Each structure stands twice: as C-alpha cells, then as structure tokens.
Amino acid sequence: MYLLAGGFFFLLGGLEALLIRIQLMYPDLDIFVGGTFNQLLTMHGTTMIFFAAMPIIFALLNAIVPLQIGARDVAFPFINALGLWLFFLGGVILNASWFLGAGAPEAGWTAYAPLSTPAFSHMGVDFYVLGLQVAGIGTWLGGINFLVTIINMRAPGLTFMRLPMFTWTAFVTSALVLFAFPAITVNLILLMFDRLFGGAFFNADMGGNVVIWQHLFWIFGHPEVYILILPAFGIVSDVISTFSKKRLFGHSAMVFATVLIGFLGFMVWAHHMFTVGMGPIANSLFALATMLIAVPTGIKIFNWLFTMWGGQVRINTASLWSIGFIPTFLIGGMTGVMLGVAPADFQYQDTYFVIAHFHYTIVGGMVFGLFSGMYYWWPKMFGKMLNEKLGKWNFWTFFIGFNLTFFPQHFLGLMGMPRRVFTFLPNAGLEMGNFVSTIGAFGMTLSILIFLLNIVITNRSEQTVPADPWDGRTLEWTIPSPAPEYNFAQTPLVRGLDALWVEKMEGNGQISYAEPLGRIHMPSPSVLPFLMAIGLTFAAFGFIYHTWFVAATGLIFTFVLMSIRSVKDDPGYYIEVEDIDEGVKV
C-alpha cells in the first residue's frame, strides 16, 4: 500500500514537473504564469519529497527489512498501519488545496517565512502546514518502528556487522527520521500559531525572527536528503554485490561510512544559508563540515567499483540502474562540493545550478536506486519478474531523458537564470538549454509510461518465479516468491555475513534454522489505525477552516480510539503447522 500510494503521488508530482517544463520550453510563454506557476512548483517539490520519495522508500523497508533480518513482520504492525494512513491522508489534505480554499500553496516547498506568513500568502499554505504535520506523525512512527524492528527482531547469529547494507542504511535512515522530523514539526507548529492564532514567531514587526524558520527547516531538511539517499546506497550495495557475484568490498568500511554520513548530515544544515549573513566564521565551519561528507561518500563510490572489479558482472535491468546510479550521483555530489564553498555559493544561490545539483543528487541518486531495488526485489514482493526488455527501455529512456533535462540546467544557472521564474526573455542565450531540458522531461515521462506498461504486462502473465532467481546472497532469497504472510516458517540461524551465500559455499541444501517448526502467531487486522488517521484529518480541516468544534471533535475521536487500543489486547491468530510452507532448497 505504501508503494501504491507513493506511486500515485509520484505520478502527480511528475505531472506537475512536466507542466513546469512545458511553460519554460520557449521564452515568453504564458501557459502557467504567476501564481499558478508558483503553485505548480510548490506542489511538485512538496509532493515529491514528502509524499512520493518517502513512502516508496518505506514500501521497500516494509517489504525487505524483515526478510533480510529473518523476522516475520515489523515490531509494531498496528503502528505501521497507522503511519501509512497518516501519511496518505496528509497527502490528501495537501492536494485538497487545489480544489478547496484559494488554491494550492505557492510559497515554495521550503515555505520560507515571511513568504509563508499570512501577510504574503493565501489559505493554501494552511493546507501545507496541516497536511505535513499529519503526514509527519506517520513518517516518525514508521521510523521508530523500523529502529525497534532492526534492534530487537534480528535472527540468532545476525549481529549488527552481519547485517546486509540495505538493512544498515534502513537503520541509519530511521535514526535520522527520529531526530530530524521533530525539527520540522516544531517549525510547522510555530507557523500554524502565526497563521491561525495571530502568533508572531515569524513576524518581524512584532519581534519575530524569520531566520528561525530557515534554521529549523534545514536542521530537518539536510538530514532529509540523507533519509532519501541512504536507502538507495543500500540497494546499490546489495545489487552490485549480487550481480558481481562477490562479497561487497569493504563491508565494514561501508557500515562506518553510512553512520558517518548520517552523523555529518546533522552538522551541515547552515550551508543552505551562506547568503543569510551568518558571518565568515560560521560560513567557514559549515563549509568545512560539508567537505567532510565527501570522504565517506567517496569510500562508498570506490567500494562499489572495487566490488565490480574482477567480479562476474551480470548486466540486467536491476544492475543497469545501479551502475547508472554511480556517475549520476557522482555529478550531484561534486556540484554539492562546489556549493559547499561559501564564496562560490553566493554566485550559485537561487540559480538553476542549484536545481541541477539537487536533481542529480535526488533523482540521479535516489530514483535510480529505487528503480534498481524494484527490479531486484519485484519477484520477492509479487512473485513475478518484470519484463527485462521493457526494463532496459525504461532505463535508457530515463537515463537519456534525465541527463537531457538536468545537465543543461548547470549552464543555465551559470549564465544567471534564476530558479522559480515562470518565463525568460528571448535572445538571452537561455533558449537552447531550456528547450533541451523540456525535451528531456518528455523522455523521462515516456520512461515512466514504459515502466507502468511493464507492471501491467507482468501482472497479467502467469509466470512463476523460484525463491532465488538472482543467485542471491541474503536471507530474503531463502523463502518462496512471493514471500508468504509469515515470511519465515522457521526462524533462520545466521552463520556469517551474506547468510545464504555461506550455506551455498558449504553445500548445504537449505538455510540452518534456530527453532523447530511450530504454529505461527499473527496479528489481527484492525480498522482502528484508519479511523485514528481519519480523526486527525478531520481535526486538520477544522484548524484550516477555523472550525474549532470540528477540530476538537477530530482530536477527541482520535484520543478515544487510542484509549480503546490501550486497554484492548489483540489476541491475534495462529497459522497451524499443516498450513505452513516449510521453505525451499538453496
């Protein structure tokens, strides 16, 4: 369901991006101008970051992390469902702004104050403030759930240093979610007080300070970049290792590099604010911290290359996306170092160079990684292999379209084209770059359509997939495809890094088990998480429309449901031994 909802919002955000690029295809076009253009770019950025990227990552975490650690489920299935519905209904609240009130928010996805304060924005920002708060609670609950799952539910023998890299990155990502999301939540609550109750946190005329918004936003915003990119690092690590038929080069170094990137991610937020006027000392310190991140990131790049070096590299769609990830993300990383040089950043600030850098990092990094992960784990999730021929068309049209779209934007920025403008003048030297960029956006759109076609064709096929179609190395490939609802009939016993590969090398017919076969306890389905999320959604609309009775009713309704859940035990149910598939030979 995370995948379905995230995919829906991805298509929505992608459509908004295409409309932005159509407006900028030629100079002086007037298709989407002024406020409409601002709404499109605000909704594109907000939707892609909060409602497309995050849930698709959470979909893979939900599907794969329990399998990689030998667990039957996440630690708290009830909270997992609550997090899903909160995220989804938060997205519904945000997108309802298109049809209710005065239109969608238009203050940019960063919603900088004072642009987002009542004096300079309309009601659409209220939908932004409340929608992100509801969705943020869901994401935060999900992060806690994954942390507890990985700490407490690992199979016997699966020490932290034996965890697959995807699970390691899921662990660090969840820790980042735990500490980063409170900052944006506090920010949104302060803005809500300003907008709904006449507060003055960001009103300079009444003693407020608009720079507080930027600090709190980027204390969340920069770790958010790593929340998005670290799982892609994990996917690429597992995919390259499997399709090179080698253990990941420098696994321990990769672990420490992941942890270090997560830590430094919290230390560099102010490099987004060099031009605010923090002074040379602060700018120098944050510039140096930014440079430091290049070290662990470089370790990862070299280790992926060394893993492939001398390996039996198999080229298929999953490995193509991972191999394509390396140069595209590398370009995003290098331009990030350029932006980390404070004096240079004054020249790049608010130009299309920043847009190019950001998209090479997020799309060239995260999206490439997610596509690789979907082609790699699709058989395990759905029991069918995505079509390889269509997959390669999907990759190449996206790879070419992506580079056509964003590479010229580096030069547009260097030539001085500012971001967030809905038009440009003819004969300014910007025509060719913008035209090529829009053509590239159509190429990426074609790629997404091919991927959707691939899903439809695959879903209609009657193929069956073995448990281990890729000659894999980790625990998820020891169970049938698709994974049964209980994941593992017996809890596996892990005897080394790459647990399945260890058994293969020793010639064992199957993975070792840590317990005898017995009936399996499962949680009961419940409608309470959905109803709790509905309650908070009603409360959000009550706040947006200043209808305090509706807001109070929604909050009380949610509190009552929480109380019911607190006093009512879930007995669950059991799957009997005769109904269990005992697993597969490896």
Coordinates of C-alpha atoms in Angstrom, one line a residue:
M1 CA 0.0 0.0 0.0
Y2 CA 2.9 2.3 0.6
L3 CA 4.1 1.5 -2.9
L4 CA 0.6 2.2 -4.4
A5 CA 0.1 5.5 -2.6
G6 CA 3.7 6.6 -3.2
G7 CA 3.5 5.7 -6.8
F8 CA 0.2 7.7 -7.1
F9 CA 1.8 10.8 -5.6
F10 CA 5.0 10.2 -7.8
L11 CA 2.8 10.4 -10.9
L12 CA 1.1 13.5 -9.5
G13 CA 4.4 15.3 -8.8
G14 CA 5.8 14.2 -12.1
L15 CA 2.9 15.7 -14.0
E16 CA 3.4 19.0 -12.1
A17 CA 7.1 18.9 -13.2
L18 CA 6.2 18.3 -16.8
L19 CA 3.8 21.3 -16.8
I20 CA 6.6 23.4 -15.3
R21 CA 8.9 22.3 -18.1
I22 CA 6.3 23.0 -20.8
Q23 CA 5.9 26.5 -19.5
L24 CA 9.7 27.0 -19.8
M25 CA 10.1 25.3 -23.2
Y26 CA 10.2 28.7 -25.1
P27 CA 10.7 32.3 -23.9
D28 CA 7.7 34.4 -23.2
L29 CA 5.2 31.5 -23.0
D30 CA 2.1 32.3 -20.9
I31 CA 0.5 28.9 -20.2
F32 CA 1.1 28.7 -16.5
V33 CA 2.1 32.1 -15.2
G34 CA 2.5 33.9 -11.9
G35 CA 0.6 32.3 -9.0
T36 CA -0.3 29.2 -11.0
F37 CA 3.3 28.5 -11.8
N38 CA 4.3 29.1 -8.1
Q39 CA 1.6 26.6 -7.0
L40 CA 2.9 24.0 -9.5
L41 CA 6.5 24.3 -8.4
T42 CA 5.5 24.3 -4.7
M43 CA 3.3 21.2 -5.1
H44 CA 5.9 19.5 -7.2
G45 CA 8.6 19.8 -4.6
T46 CA 6.5 19.1 -1.6
T47 CA 4.7 16.1 -3.2
M48 CA 7.9 14.5 -4.5
I49 CA 9.9 14.9 -1.2
F50 CA 7.2 14.1 1.4
F51 CA 4.6 12.0 -0.4
A52 CA 6.4 10.2 -3.2
A53 CA 10.0 9.5 -2.3
M54 CA 9.5 8.8 1.4
P55 CA 6.6 6.3 1.1
I56 CA 8.3 4.4 -1.8
I57 CA 11.3 4.1 0.4
F58 CA 9.1 2.9 3.3
A59 CA 7.5 0.4 0.9
L60 CA 10.8 -1.3 0.3
L61 CA 11.7 -1.0 4.0
N62 CA 8.5 -2.7 4.9
A63 CA 8.9 -5.4 2.3
I64 CA 12.6 -6.2 2.6
V65 CA 14.0 -5.3 6.0
P66 CA 12.0 -8.0 7.9
L67 CA 13.1 -10.5 5.3
Q68 CA 16.8 -9.5 5.5
I69 CA 16.9 -9.9 9.3
G70 CA 14.9 -13.1 9.4
A71 CA 11.8 -11.6 11.1
R72 CA 8.2 -12.5 10.5
D73 CA 7.0 -8.8 10.5
V74 CA 7.9 -5.4 11.8
A75 CA 7.8 -4.9 15.5
F76 CA 4.6 -2.9 15.6
P77 CA 2.2 -3.8 12.8
F78 CA -0.6 -1.6 14.3
I79 CA 1.7 1.4 14.3
N80 CA 2.9 0.5 10.8
A81 CA -0.7 0.7 9.6
L82 CA -1.3 4.0 11.5
G83 CA 1.8 5.5 9.9
L84 CA 0.6 4.5 6.4
W85 CA -2.9 6.1 6.8
L86 CA -1.5 9.3 8.4
F87 CA 1.0 9.7 5.5
F88 CA -1.7 9.1 2.9
L89 CA -4.3 11.3 4.4
G90 CA -1.7 14.0 4.9
G91 CA -1.1 13.9 1.2
V92 CA -4.8 14.1 0.6
I93 CA -5.1 17.2 2.8
L94 CA -2.2 18.9 0.9
N95 CA -3.7 18.1 -2.5
A96 CA -7.2 19.1 -1.5
S97 CA -5.9 22.6 -1.6
W98 CA -6.2 22.5 -5.4
F99 CA -9.9 22.3 -5.1
L100 CA -10.7 24.0 -1.7
G101 CA -9.9 27.4 -0.5
A102 CA -7.9 29.9 -2.6
G103 CA -5.7 27.3 -4.4
A104 CA -2.6 25.3 -3.7
P105 CA 0.3 26.7 -1.6
E106 CA 2.7 28.9 -3.5
A107 CA 5.5 29.7 -1.1
G108 CA 7.9 27.0 -2.5
W109 CA 8.5 23.6 -0.9
T110 CA 10.7 25.2 1.7
A111 CA 7.9 27.7 2.6
Y112 CA 10.3 30.3 3.8
A113 CA 9.0 32.9 6.2
P114 CA 7.8 35.6 5.7
L115 CA 6.6 34.3 2.3
S116 CA 4.5 31.7 4.1
T117 CA 3.1 34.1 6.7
P118 CA -0.5 35.4 6.4
A119 CA 0.7 38.8 5.2
F120 CA 2.3 37.3 2.0
S121 CA 0.3 34.0 1.3
H122 CA -3.2 32.8 1.0
M123 CA -5.0 29.9 2.6
G124 CA -3.2 27.2 0.5
V125 CA -0.3 27.4 3.0
D126 CA -2.7 26.2 5.8
F127 CA -3.1 23.0 3.8
Y128 CA 0.7 22.7 3.6
V129 CA 1.1 23.3 7.3
L130 CA -1.6 20.8 8.5
G131 CA -1.0 18.2 5.7
L132 CA 2.7 18.0 6.5
Q133 CA 2.0 17.7 10.3
V134 CA -0.4 14.8 9.8
A135 CA 1.9 13.0 7.4
G136 CA 5.0 13.8 9.5
I137 CA 3.5 12.0 12.5
G138 CA 3.1 8.9 10.3
T139 CA 6.6 9.1 9.0
W140 CA 8.0 9.5 12.5
L141 CA 6.0 6.5 13.8
G142 CA 7.4 4.5 10.8
G143 CA 11.0 5.4 11.7
I144 CA 10.6 4.3 15.3
N145 CA 9.0 1.0 14.2
F146 CA 11.9 0.2 11.9
L147 CA 14.5 1.0 14.5
V148 CA 12.8 -1.3 17.1
T149 CA 12.4 -4.0 14.4
I150 CA 16.1 -4.0 13.5
I151 CA 17.4 -3.8 17.1
N152 CA 15.1 -6.4 18.6
M153 CA 14.0 -8.8 15.8
R154 CA 17.2 -9.9 14.2
A155 CA 17.6 -13.7 13.7
P156 CA 20.0 -15.5 16.0
G157 CA 23.6 -15.0 14.8
L158 CA 22.7 -11.9 12.8
T159 CA 25.0 -9.4 14.6
F160 CA 25.0 -5.8 13.5
M161 CA 28.2 -6.3 11.5
R162 CA 26.5 -9.1 9.6
L163 CA 23.5 -7.0 8.5
P164 CA 23.1 -6.5 4.7
M165 CA 23.9 -3.0 3.6
F166 CA 20.3 -2.2 2.8
T167 CA 19.2 -3.0 6.3
W168 CA 22.1 -0.9 7.7
T169 CA 21.0 2.0 5.6
A170 CA 17.4 1.5 6.8
F171 CA 18.7 1.6 10.4
V172 CA 20.6 4.8 10.0
T173 CA 17.7 6.3 7.9
S174 CA 15.2 5.5 10.7
A175 CA 17.5 7.2 13.3
L176 CA 17.6 10.3 11.0
V177 CA 13.8 10.3 10.8
L178 CA 13.6 10.0 14.6
F179 CA 15.8 13.1 15.2
A180 CA 15.1 15.2 12.1
F181 CA 11.3 15.2 11.9
P182 CA 10.7 16.9 15.3
A183 CA 12.5 20.0 14.0
I184 CA 10.2 20.4 11.0
T185 CA 7.2 19.6 13.3
V186 CA 8.2 22.4 15.7
N187 CA 8.6 24.8 12.7
L188 CA 5.2 23.9 11.3
I189 CA 3.5 24.3 14.8
L190 CA 5.1 27.8 15.2
L191 CA 3.9 28.7 11.7
M192 CA 0.4 27.3 12.5
F193 CA 0.3 29.6 15.6
D194 CA 1.2 32.6 13.4
R195 CA -1.3 31.8 10.7
L196 CA -4.3 30.6 12.8
F197 CA -3.9 32.2 16.2
G198 CA -2.2 35.5 15.4
G199 CA 1.2 34.5 16.8
A200 CA 4.4 36.4 16.0
F201 CA 7.2 33.9 15.8
F202 CA 8.0 34.9 12.2
N203 CA 6.6 38.4 12.2
A204 CA 9.5 40.8 12.4
D205 CA 7.1 43.8 13.0
M206 CA 6.1 42.1 16.3
G207 CA 9.5 40.9 17.4
G208 CA 9.6 37.7 15.5
N209 CA 12.6 36.3 13.5
V210 CA 12.2 34.8 10.0
V211 CA 15.7 33.3 10.1
I212 CA 14.4 30.8 12.8
W213 CA 12.3 29.2 10.1
Q214 CA 15.4 28.6 7.9
H215 CA 17.4 27.1 10.8
L216 CA 14.7 24.7 11.9
F217 CA 13.8 23.9 8.3
W218 CA 17.3 22.9 7.3
I219 CA 18.0 21.1 10.6
F220 CA 15.3 18.8 9.2
G221 CA 15.9 19.5 5.5
H222 CA 19.6 18.4 5.1
P223 CA 19.2 15.1 7.0
E224 CA 16.1 14.6 4.9
V225 CA 18.4 14.4 1.9
Y226 CA 20.2 11.5 3.5
I227 CA 17.0 10.0 4.6
L228 CA 16.2 9.8 0.9
I229 CA 19.6 8.8 -0.4
L230 CA 20.9 6.3 2.2
P231 CA 18.4 3.5 1.3
A232 CA 19.5 3.9 -2.3
F233 CA 23.1 3.4 -1.2
G234 CA 21.9 0.2 0.5
I235 CA 20.1 -1.0 -2.6
V236 CA 23.0 -0.3 -4.9
S237 CA 25.4 -2.1 -2.5
D238 CA 23.2 -5.3 -2.4
V239 CA 22.5 -5.3 -6.2
I240 CA 26.1 -4.7 -7.2
S241 CA 27.3 -7.4 -4.8
T242 CA 24.8 -9.9 -6.1
F243 CA 25.3 -9.2 -9.8
S244 CA 29.1 -9.1 -9.4
K245 CA 28.9 -12.5 -7.6
K246 CA 31.2 -11.1 -4.9
R247 CA 31.0 -10.0 -1.3
L248 CA 30.6 -6.3 -1.0
F249 CA 34.1 -4.8 -1.0
G250 CA 34.9 -3.3 2.4
H251 CA 31.6 -4.1 4.1
S252 CA 32.8 -2.8 7.5
A253 CA 34.1 0.4 5.9
M254 CA 30.7 0.9 4.2
V255 CA 28.9 0.5 7.5
F256 CA 31.1 3.1 9.2
A257 CA 30.8 5.4 6.2
T258 CA 27.0 5.1 6.4
V259 CA 26.9 6.0 10.1
L260 CA 29.4 8.9 9.5
I261 CA 27.2 10.3 6.6
G262 CA 24.2 10.1 8.9
F263 CA 26.0 11.9 11.7
L264 CA 27.6 14.6 9.5
G265 CA 24.2 15.1 7.8
F266 CA 23.1 16.9 11.0
M267 CA 26.2 19.1 11.2
V268 CA 25.9 20.9 7.9
W269 CA 22.4 22.4 7.8
A270 CA 23.6 26.0 7.6
H271 CA 25.4 25.5 4.3
H272 CA 21.9 26.2 2.8
M273 CA 22.1 29.6 4.5
F274 CA 25.5 31.0 3.5
T275 CA 23.8 34.1 2.0
V276 CA 21.7 34.8 5.0
G277 CA 24.5 36.7 6.7
M278 CA 25.8 34.4 9.4
G279 CA 29.3 35.7 9.1
P280 CA 32.7 34.3 7.9
I281 CA 33.4 32.1 10.9
A282 CA 30.0 30.3 10.8
N283 CA 30.2 30.0 7.0
S284 CA 33.8 28.6 7.2
L285 CA 32.8 26.0 9.8
F286 CA 29.8 24.7 7.9
A287 CA 31.8 24.7 4.6
L288 CA 34.4 22.5 6.2
A289 CA 31.8 20.1 7.6
T290 CA 30.3 19.9 4.2
M291 CA 33.6 19.0 2.6
L292 CA 34.0 16.2 5.2
I293 CA 30.9 14.4 3.9
A294 CA 32.8 13.8 0.6
V295 CA 35.1 11.4 2.4
P296 CA 32.6 8.7 3.5
T297 CA 30.7 9.2 0.2
G298 CA 33.9 8.7 -1.7
I299 CA 34.6 5.4 0.2
K300 CA 31.2 4.2 -1.0
I301 CA 31.8 5.1 -4.6
F302 CA 35.2 3.3 -4.6
N303 CA 33.9 0.3 -2.8
W304 CA 31.1 -0.2 -5.4
L305 CA 33.7 0.0 -8.2
F306 CA 36.1 -2.4 -6.3
T307 CA 33.2 -4.8 -5.8
M308 CA 32.6 -5.0 -9.6
W309 CA 36.4 -5.1 -10.3
G310 CA 37.2 -8.7 -11.1
G311 CA 33.7 -9.9 -10.4
Q312 CA 31.4 -11.8 -12.8
V313 CA 29.3 -8.8 -13.6
R314 CA 25.8 -9.6 -15.0
I315 CA 24.1 -6.8 -16.9
N316 CA 20.3 -6.8 -16.4
T317 CA 17.8 -4.1 -15.7
A318 CA 18.5 -4.1 -11.9
S319 CA 22.2 -3.8 -12.3
L320 CA 21.9 -1.2 -15.1
W321 CA 20.0 1.1 -12.7
S322 CA 22.7 0.6 -10.0
I323 CA 25.6 1.1 -12.4
G324 CA 23.9 4.2 -13.9
F325 CA 23.4 5.5 -10.3
I326 CA 27.2 5.8 -9.8
P327 CA 28.1 8.6 -12.4
T328 CA 24.8 10.5 -12.0
F329 CA 25.0 10.6 -8.2
L330 CA 28.8 11.4 -8.5
I331 CA 27.9 14.5 -10.6
G332 CA 25.4 15.6 -7.9
G333 CA 28.0 15.0 -5.2
M334 CA 30.7 17.1 -7.0
T335 CA 28.4 20.0 -7.6
G336 CA 27.4 19.7 -3.9
V337 CA 31.1 20.3 -3.0
M338 CA 31.1 23.3 -5.3
L339 CA 28.0 24.7 -3.5
G340 CA 29.7 24.0 -0.2
V341 CA 32.4 26.6 -1.0
A342 CA 30.8 29.6 0.7
P343 CA 32.2 32.4 -1.6
A344 CA 31.2 30.4 -4.7
D345 CA 27.7 29.7 -3.2
F346 CA 27.0 33.4 -3.3
Q347 CA 27.2 33.2 -7.1
Y348 CA 25.1 29.9 -7.4
Q349 CA 22.5 30.9 -4.9
D350 CA 18.9 30.7 -6.2
T351 CA 20.0 29.9 -9.8
Y352 CA 19.3 26.8 -11.9
F353 CA 22.7 25.5 -10.9
V354 CA 21.1 24.6 -7.5
I355 CA 18.2 22.9 -9.3
A356 CA 20.6 20.8 -11.4
H357 CA 22.6 19.8 -8.3
F358 CA 19.6 18.9 -6.3
H359 CA 18.0 16.7 -9.0
Y360 CA 21.3 15.0 -9.8
T361 CA 21.5 14.1 -6.1
I362 CA 17.9 13.1 -5.5
V363 CA 16.8 11.8 -8.9
G364 CA 20.2 10.6 -10.1
G365 CA 20.7 9.0 -6.7
M366 CA 17.5 8.0 -5.0
V367 CA 15.3 7.4 -8.0
F368 CA 17.9 5.3 -9.8
G369 CA 18.4 3.3 -6.6
L370 CA 14.7 2.8 -6.1
F371 CA 14.2 1.6 -9.7
S372 CA 17.1 -0.8 -9.2
G373 CA 15.5 -2.1 -6.0
M374 CA 12.1 -2.6 -7.6
Y375 CA 13.5 -4.6 -10.4
Y376 CA 15.7 -6.6 -8.0
W377 CA 13.0 -7.3 -5.3
W378 CA 9.9 -7.3 -7.5
P379 CA 10.0 -11.2 -7.7
K380 CA 10.2 -11.5 -4.0
M381 CA 7.4 -9.0 -3.4
F382 CA 5.0 -10.1 -6.1
G383 CA 6.2 -13.5 -7.3
K384 CA 6.8 -12.4 -10.9
M385 CA 9.8 -11.0 -12.8
L386 CA 9.4 -7.6 -14.5
N387 CA 10.0 -7.9 -18.3
E388 CA 13.7 -7.4 -19.0
K389 CA 13.3 -5.9 -22.5
L390 CA 10.8 -3.3 -21.3
G391 CA 13.0 -2.7 -18.3
K392 CA 16.0 -1.8 -20.4
W393 CA 13.8 0.6 -22.5
N394 CA 12.7 2.0 -19.2
F395 CA 16.3 2.5 -18.1
W396 CA 17.7 4.0 -21.2
T397 CA 14.8 6.4 -21.9
F398 CA 15.0 7.6 -18.3
F399 CA 18.9 7.8 -18.3
I400 CA 19.0 9.9 -21.5
G401 CA 15.9 12.0 -20.6
F402 CA 17.3 12.7 -17.1
N403 CA 20.6 13.9 -18.4
L404 CA 19.0 16.0 -21.2
T405 CA 16.7 17.6 -18.6
F406 CA 19.1 18.5 -15.8
F407 CA 22.6 18.7 -17.3
P408 CA 21.9 21.8 -19.3
Q409 CA 20.5 23.4 -16.2
H410 CA 24.0 23.6 -14.7
F411 CA 24.9 26.0 -17.6
L412 CA 21.5 27.9 -17.4
G413 CA 22.4 28.6 -13.7
L414 CA 25.9 29.7 -14.5
M415 CA 24.5 32.0 -17.1
G416 CA 22.4 33.6 -14.4
M417 CA 18.9 32.1 -14.9
P418 CA 17.2 32.3 -11.5
R419 CA 15.1 29.4 -10.2
R420 CA 11.3 29.8 -9.6
V421 CA 10.7 32.1 -12.6
F422 CA 7.9 31.3 -15.0
T423 CA 9.4 32.8 -18.1
F424 CA 12.6 34.2 -19.6
L425 CA 13.3 36.8 -22.3
P426 CA 14.3 35.8 -25.9
N427 CA 17.8 36.4 -27.1
A428 CA 19.2 36.0 -23.6
G429 CA 21.1 32.8 -24.5
L430 CA 18.7 30.6 -22.5
E431 CA 16.6 29.3 -25.3
M432 CA 18.5 26.2 -26.2
G433 CA 19.1 25.0 -22.7
N434 CA 15.5 25.3 -21.7
F435 CA 14.3 23.7 -24.9
V436 CA 16.6 20.7 -24.5
S437 CA 15.6 20.4 -20.8
T438 CA 11.9 20.2 -21.7
I439 CA 12.6 17.6 -24.4
G440 CA 14.4 15.6 -21.7
A441 CA 11.4 15.8 -19.4
F442 CA 9.3 14.2 -22.1
G443 CA 11.9 11.4 -22.3
M444 CA 11.5 10.8 -18.6
T445 CA 7.7 10.8 -18.9
L446 CA 8.0 8.2 -21.7
S447 CA 10.2 6.1 -19.4
I448 CA 7.7 6.1 -16.6
L449 CA 4.9 5.1 -19.0
I450 CA 7.1 2.2 -20.2
F451 CA 7.5 1.1 -16.5
L452 CA 3.8 1.2 -15.9
L453 CA 3.2 -0.8 -19.1
N454 CA 5.8 -3.3 -17.8
I455 CA 3.9 -3.6 -14.5
V456 CA 0.6 -4.3 -16.4
I457 CA 2.1 -6.9 -18.7
T458 CA 3.9 -8.6 -15.8
N459 CA 0.8 -8.6 -13.7
R460 CA -1.2 -10.3 -16.5
S461 CA 1.4 -13.0 -17.1
E462 CA 1.1 -16.4 -15.5
Q463 CA 4.8 -16.9 -14.8
T464 CA 6.1 -18.4 -11.6
V465 CA 9.4 -17.4 -10.1
P466 CA 11.8 -19.5 -8.0
A467 CA 12.7 -18.4 -4.5
D468 CA 16.2 -17.4 -5.6
P469 CA 16.1 -16.1 -9.2
W470 CA 19.2 -14.0 -9.0
D471 CA 21.5 -16.5 -7.1
G472 CA 21.3 -14.1 -4.1
R473 CA 23.3 -13.9 -1.0
T474 CA 21.0 -12.8 1.8
L475 CA 18.1 -14.2 3.8
E476 CA 15.2 -13.0 1.7
W477 CA 16.2 -15.4 -1.1
T478 CA 15.7 -18.4 1.2
I479 CA 11.9 -18.2 1.2
P480 CA 9.3 -18.7 -1.6
S481 CA 8.5 -15.9 -4.1
P482 CA 6.3 -14.0 -3.3
A483 CA 7.1 -14.1 0.4
P484 CA 4.3 -15.8 2.5
E485 CA 2.5 -13.6 5.0
Y486 CA 4.5 -15.1 7.9
N487 CA 7.8 -14.6 5.9
F488 CA 9.8 -17.5 7.6
A489 CA 8.3 -20.8 8.6
Q490 CA 11.2 -21.2 11.0
T491 CA 13.5 -18.5 12.3
P492 CA 16.8 -18.9 10.4
L493 CA 20.2 -19.3 12.1
V494 CA 22.8 -16.9 10.6
R495 CA 26.3 -18.2 10.5
G496 CA 28.1 -15.3 8.7
L497 CA 27.9 -12.2 6.5
D498 CA 25.8 -13.0 3.5
A499 CA 24.0 -15.8 5.3
L500 CA 22.6 -17.6 2.3
W501 CA 25.9 -17.5 0.4
V502 CA 27.7 -19.1 3.4
E503 CA 25.3 -22.0 3.2
K504 CA 25.7 -22.2 -0.6
M505 CA 29.5 -22.3 -0.3
E506 CA 29.3 -25.2 2.3
G507 CA 27.0 -27.1 0.0
N508 CA 24.0 -27.2 2.4
G509 CA 20.6 -27.8 0.9
Q510 CA 18.9 -25.1 2.9
I511 CA 19.5 -22.4 5.5
S512 CA 20.0 -23.5 9.1
Y513 CA 17.2 -23.0 11.5
A514 CA 17.2 -21.7 15.1
E515 CA 13.9 -23.3 16.1
P516 CA 11.7 -26.4 15.3
L517 CA 8.7 -26.0 13.1
G518 CA 5.6 -24.8 15.0
R519 CA 2.4 -22.9 14.6
I520 CA 2.9 -19.1 13.9
H521 CA 1.3 -16.3 15.8
M522 CA 0.0 -13.4 13.6
P523 CA -1.6 -10.1 14.5
S524 CA -5.3 -9.5 13.8
P525 CA -6.3 -6.9 11.2
S526 CA -7.8 -3.7 12.7
V527 CA -9.7 -0.7 11.4
L528 CA -8.6 1.5 14.3
P529 CA -5.4 2.9 12.6
F530 CA -7.5 4.1 9.7
L531 CA -10.1 5.6 12.0
M532 CA -7.4 7.3 14.1
A533 CA -6.0 8.9 10.9
I534 CA -9.5 10.0 9.9
G535 CA -9.9 11.7 13.2
L536 CA -6.7 13.6 12.8
T537 CA -7.7 14.5 9.2
F538 CA -11.0 16.0 10.5
A539 CA -9.1 17.9 13.1
A540 CA -6.7 19.3 10.4
F541 CA -9.6 20.5 8.3
G542 CA -11.2 22.0 11.4
F543 CA -8.0 24.0 12.0
I544 CA -7.7 25.0 8.4
Y545 CA -11.2 26.4 8.3
H546 CA -11.1 27.8 11.9
T547 CA -14.0 25.5 12.8
W548 CA -12.9 24.7 16.3
F549 CA -15.8 22.3 17.0
V550 CA -14.7 20.1 14.1
A551 CA -11.1 20.3 15.2
A552 CA -11.9 19.4 18.8
T553 CA -14.2 16.5 17.7
G554 CA -11.5 15.1 15.5
L555 CA -8.9 15.2 18.3
I556 CA -11.3 13.7 20.9
F557 CA -12.3 10.9 18.4
T558 CA -8.6 10.0 17.9
F559 CA -7.9 10.1 21.6
V560 CA -10.9 7.8 22.4
L561 CA -9.6 5.3 19.8
M562 CA -6.2 5.5 21.3
S563 CA -7.6 4.7 24.7
I564 CA -9.6 1.8 23.3
R565 CA -6.4 0.4 21.7
S566 CA -4.6 0.9 25.0
V567 CA -7.0 -1.2 27.1
K568 CA -8.0 -3.8 24.5
D569 CA -5.5 -6.6 23.9
D570 CA -5.1 -8.1 20.4
P571 CA -5.2 -11.9 20.8
G572 CA -4.1 -12.4 17.2
Y573 CA -4.5 -15.7 15.5
Y574 CA -2.3 -18.8 14.7
I575 CA -1.3 -20.4 11.4
E576 CA -1.2 -24.2 12.1
V577 CA 1.8 -26.3 11.1
E578 CA 0.0 -28.1 8.3
D579 CA -0.7 -24.8 6.6
I580 CA 2.9 -23.7 6.6
D581 CA 5.2 -23.9 3.6
E582 CA 8.5 -25.2 5.1
G583 CA 10.7 -23.3 2.8
V584 CA 12.9 -24.0 -0.2
K585 CA 16.2 -25.7 -1.0
V586 CA 19.1 -23.5 -1.9

